[in-house]
Each structure stands twice: as structure tokens, then as C-alpha cells.
Tab-separated table of C-alpha atoms in Angstrom:
chain	number	residue	atom	x	y	z
A	88	MET	CA	109.421	104.306	115.648
A	89	PRO	CA	112.656	102.465	115.179
A	90	PHE	CA	112.567	102.208	111.729
A	91	GLY	CA	114.951	103.474	109.000
A	92	HIS	CA	113.478	105.653	105.691
A	93	ASP	CA	113.045	102.237	103.637
A	94	MET	CA	110.806	100.889	106.180
A	95	VAL	CA	108.538	103.398	107.167
A	96	TYR	CA	108.171	104.084	102.931
A	97	SER	CA	107.341	100.529	102.412
A	98	LEU	CA	105.095	100.452	106.009
A	99	ALA	CA	103.263	103.568	103.583
A	100	THR	CA	102.947	102.419	100.983
A	101	VAL	CA	100.811	99.364	102.354
A	102	VAL	CA	98.456	101.586	104.018
A	103	ASP	CA	98.286	103.514	100.480
A	104	LEU	CA	97.643	100.287	98.727
A	105	VAL	CA	94.919	98.622	101.509
A	106	ASN	CA	93.218	102.382	101.437
A	107	THR	CA	92.090	101.594	97.565
A	108	SER	CA	89.597	98.838	99.203
A	109	PRO	CA	86.065	98.919	99.274
A	110	SER	CA	87.110	97.408	102.647
A	111	THR	CA	88.194	100.208	104.041
A	112	GLY	CA	85.111	101.556	103.782
A	113	GLY	CA	85.472	103.855	100.542
A	114	GLU	CA	85.167	103.054	97.140
A	115	ASP	CA	87.133	101.071	94.777
A	116	SER	CA	90.240	103.035	93.547
A	117	LEU	CA	92.139	100.289	91.920
A	118	THR	CA	89.728	98.560	89.280
A	119	ASP	CA	91.931	99.213	85.926
A	120	LEU	CA	95.230	98.700	84.741
A	121	GLU	CA	95.532	102.663	84.585
A	122	GLN	CA	94.809	102.927	88.217
A	123	LEU	CA	97.132	100.180	88.824
A	124	THR	CA	99.731	102.277	86.446
A	125	GLU	CA	99.203	105.317	88.666
A	126	PHE	CA	99.664	103.277	92.170
A	127	VAL	CA	102.776	101.770	90.948
A	128	GLU	CA	104.367	105.552	90.022
A	129	ASN	CA	102.526	107.481	92.531
A	130	ARG	CA	105.182	105.177	95.154
A	131	GLN	CA	107.824	104.896	92.567
A	132	VAL	CA	107.703	101.011	92.355
A	133	SER	CA	110.562	100.030	90.833
A	134	GLY	CA	111.751	97.082	88.644
A	135	VAL	CA	107.980	96.786	87.132
A	136	GLY	CA	107.551	95.869	83.294
A	137	GLU	CA	104.424	96.000	81.562
A	138	LEU	CA	101.232	95.598	83.686
A	139	GLY	CA	98.811	93.252	82.813
A	140	GLU	CA	95.469	92.096	83.640
A	141	ALA	CA	97.027	89.454	85.540
A	142	ASP	CA	99.162	92.246	87.928
A	143	LEU	CA	95.892	93.712	88.799
A	144	GLY	CA	94.204	90.960	89.663
A	145	GLN	CA	97.183	90.065	91.719
A	146	VAL	CA	97.633	93.338	93.566
A	147	ARG	CA	94.266	93.202	94.093
A	148	ALA	CA	94.439	89.456	96.734
A	149	LEU	CA	97.425	91.078	97.977
A	150	ARG	CA	95.788	93.948	99.023
A	151	GLU	CA	92.392	92.268	100.619
A	152	ALA	CA	95.335	89.912	102.654
A	153	LEU	CA	97.221	92.840	103.955
A	154	HIS	CA	94.026	94.225	105.139
A	155	LYS	CA	93.310	90.913	107.000
A	156	VAL	CA	96.539	91.407	108.448
A	157	PHE	CA	95.758	94.850	109.820
A	158	THR	CA	92.129	93.642	110.914
A	159	ALA	CA	93.727	91.045	112.789
A	160	PRO	CA	92.326	90.627	116.298
A	161	ASP	CA	95.187	90.198	117.605
A	162	GLN	CA	99.291	89.763	117.082
A	163	ALA	CA	98.795	86.230	117.076
A	164	THR	CA	96.464	86.129	113.921
A	165	ALA	CA	98.418	88.873	112.405
A	166	VAL	CA	101.399	86.795	112.496
A	167	ILE	CA	99.442	83.491	110.979
A	168	ARG	CA	97.968	85.980	108.228
A	169	LEU	CA	101.336	87.658	107.465
A	170	ASN	CA	103.206	84.584	107.295
A	171	THR	CA	100.333	82.441	104.706
A	172	LEU	CA	101.024	85.959	102.784
A	173	LEU	CA	104.704	85.119	102.904
A	174	SER	CA	104.469	81.381	102.097
A	175	GLY	CA	103.381	82.502	98.562
A	176	THR	CA	106.275	84.507	98.044
A	177	ARG	CA	109.916	83.267	96.619
A	178	ILE	CA	111.638	86.330	98.431
A	179	THR	CA	115.297	87.102	97.663
A	180	PRO	CA	117.076	89.760	99.434
A	181	ARG	CA	119.581	91.665	97.226
A	182	LEU	CA	120.792	95.102	97.877
A	183	THR	CA	120.380	97.628	95.260
A	184	GLU	CA	120.731	101.322	94.549
A	185	HIS	CA	118.251	102.776	91.785
A	186	ASP	CA	116.705	106.263	90.700
A	187	GLY	CA	118.686	107.940	93.044
A	188	HIS	CA	118.184	106.182	95.948
A	189	ALA	CA	120.910	104.914	98.729
A	190	LEU	CA	121.884	101.287	99.208
A	191	HIS	CA	119.238	99.666	100.214
A	192	VAL	CA	117.743	95.691	100.214
A	193	HIS	CA	115.050	94.570	97.817
A	194	TYR	CA	113.076	91.212	98.678
A	195	PHE	CA	111.779	90.154	95.538
A	196	ALA	CA	112.915	87.693	93.063
A	197	PRO	CA	114.450	89.032	89.832
A	198	GLY	CA	111.639	89.197	87.020
A	199	ALA	CA	109.121	88.987	89.783
A	200	SER	CA	105.297	90.169	88.875
A	201	LEU	CA	104.514	93.216	90.463
A	202	GLY	CA	102.474	90.872	92.963
A	203	GLU	CA	105.108	89.535	94.036
A	204	HIS	CA	107.582	91.943	93.999
A	205	LEU	CA	104.703	93.977	96.591
A	206	SER	CA	104.279	90.865	98.704
A	207	ALA	CA	107.766	90.325	99.534
A	208	ASP	CA	108.775	94.307	99.983
A	209	LEU	CA	105.253	94.901	101.860
A	210	GLY	CA	105.249	91.636	103.769
A	211	VAL	CA	108.459	91.966	105.178
A	212	ALA	CA	107.855	95.679	106.565
A	213	LEU	CA	105.003	94.176	108.468
A	214	ALA	CA	107.359	91.115	109.426
A	215	HIS	CA	109.850	93.873	110.918
A	216	LEU	CA	106.578	95.552	112.767
A	217	LEU	CA	105.817	92.282	113.966
A	218	VAL	CA	109.492	91.073	115.205
A	219	GLU	CA	110.038	94.215	116.821
A	220	GLY	CA	106.813	94.180	119.182
A	221	GLU	CA	105.516	96.858	117.564
A	222	TRP	CA	101.696	94.928	116.120
A	223	GLU	CA	99.518	97.727	117.638
A	224	ARG	CA	101.216	100.347	115.542
A	225	LEU	CA	98.508	98.629	112.642
A	226	ARG	CA	95.442	100.758	113.334
A	227	THR	CA	92.180	101.423	111.276
A	228	CYS	CA	90.955	104.785	111.913
A	229	SER	CA	88.658	105.561	115.438
A	230	ALA	CA	86.149	107.652	112.928
A	231	PRO	CA	82.997	105.907	112.523
A	232	ASP	CA	82.246	106.403	108.539
A	233	CYS	CA	86.129	105.819	107.827
A	234	GLY	CA	87.694	102.231	107.794
A	235	HIS	CA	91.019	103.604	106.222
A	236	VAL	CA	94.074	101.994	107.798
A	237	PHE	CA	97.823	103.304	108.932
A	238	VAL	CA	100.625	102.846	111.056
A	239	ASP	CA	100.634	105.108	114.534
A	240	GLU	CA	104.389	106.017	113.762
A	241	SER	CA	103.469	108.264	117.039
A	242	ARG	CA	106.079	108.404	120.096
A	243	ASN	CA	103.043	107.074	122.350
A	244	ARG	CA	101.368	105.266	120.477
A	245	SER	CA	98.019	107.053	120.560
A	246	ARG	CA	97.115	108.615	117.298
A	247	VAL	CA	93.201	107.283	116.758
A	248	TYR	CA	92.583	108.587	113.230
A	249	CYS	CA	93.968	108.206	109.564
A	250	ASP	CA	94.158	111.811	109.381
A	251	SER	CA	94.378	114.090	112.136
A	252	ARG	CA	93.383	117.008	108.911
A	253	THR	CA	90.285	115.174	108.447
A	254	CYS	CA	88.895	112.380	110.368
A	255	GLY	CA	90.369	114.095	113.577
A	256	ASN	CA	89.177	117.805	112.789
A	257	ARG	CA	85.745	116.417	111.833
A	258	MET	CA	85.689	114.369	115.201
A	259	HIS	CA	86.947	117.174	117.292
A	260	VAL	CA	84.275	119.496	115.797
A	261	ALA	CA	81.617	117.098	116.611
A	262	ALA	CA	82.261	116.696	120.029
A	263	TYR	CA	82.635	120.490	120.239
A	264	ARG	CA	79.314	121.055	118.894
A	265	ALA	CA	77.893	118.183	121.096
A	266	ARG	CA	79.461	119.862	124.453
A	267	ARG	CA	77.804	123.280	123.475
A	268	ARG	CA	74.406	121.881	122.979
A	269	ALA	CA	74.825	119.951	126.420
């Protein structure tokens, strides 16, 4: 993919956030402030103050809106859904260096809530992906018992499983066993 480190990192954060949702076929792993704090720390989200219940509600709503972008039936619908998400965000681009990271762009306004911060940064990352004509890279795992989302970063856009070591391996073993039985 033609994106820099910051963009790839933001897209990975989108994927991690969406995959905390029960909408992806697993359990909800963003049910309380402790889990939200762990997510923020694991994804190294900067500029976050003390988190509250309002933050949890906003991030959970954002997560579902982002999931709808991934599962849009076509690019036009994805654009509408992403524009709706972005329209509720004060986007204020500014250059910054922090925590040992090279100069990069933050898109959220200073003092923004965690939900607005993530909406701006993650929404812009998805917007760049769509602008580059890479909408088809937003995927849902092809394993029948998995609904996780992922961004296909393969050169030829051929990835079909969220994780080749779990879903991919499981499906390949099942296909092998089916061939052996036939």
C-alpha cells in the first residue's frame, strides 16, 4: 500500500477498535473504562486525559459507525457513511512530534474528547484510503465463523482471512480434510 507509517498505524487502530465489537462475531471487549483505558494504552493514543463514561459511550458509537464503513456494500455507500462520521468531528490538522514519534499530522482539535480524537484521526485515515481508490482493501474475514474486519495490505489484494495463523490455517486444514474424505 502506498501509505506511510502513520496511516498504516491509524488503519490498524481502526481494525483493532472495530474488532472489539460484538458485531464482528465475538464478545464485546470494550464494555468498561478499564478496557477502554487498556485500548488507549495499547494503541498509544496520545493527548488523552482522564477517561469517563461519556468517552466510553462515544468510542462504542464510533466503533459501530466504523464497522458500517467496512461492511458497506459499495464504495459510494462507504463514502456516505464516512462523510456522516466526519461531519460530526471538528477536524483541525496540525503537525506534532511526541513520545519519540517523528513529525506527523494530528487531525483532532486540541482538547477534543477521546471519541472526537479517534473519529478525526481514524476517519481521515479511512478517507485517504478511499481517495486512493483502495476501498476494496476494507475486508471482513471469509471464515464462516468469524466476522473480524481487516485492511488487506497484500500487494495483489488477495488476503481473505483476518489472520492467516488462526482463521486461514483453520480453513485450510478443513479444506484438506474434506479433500482427503472425498
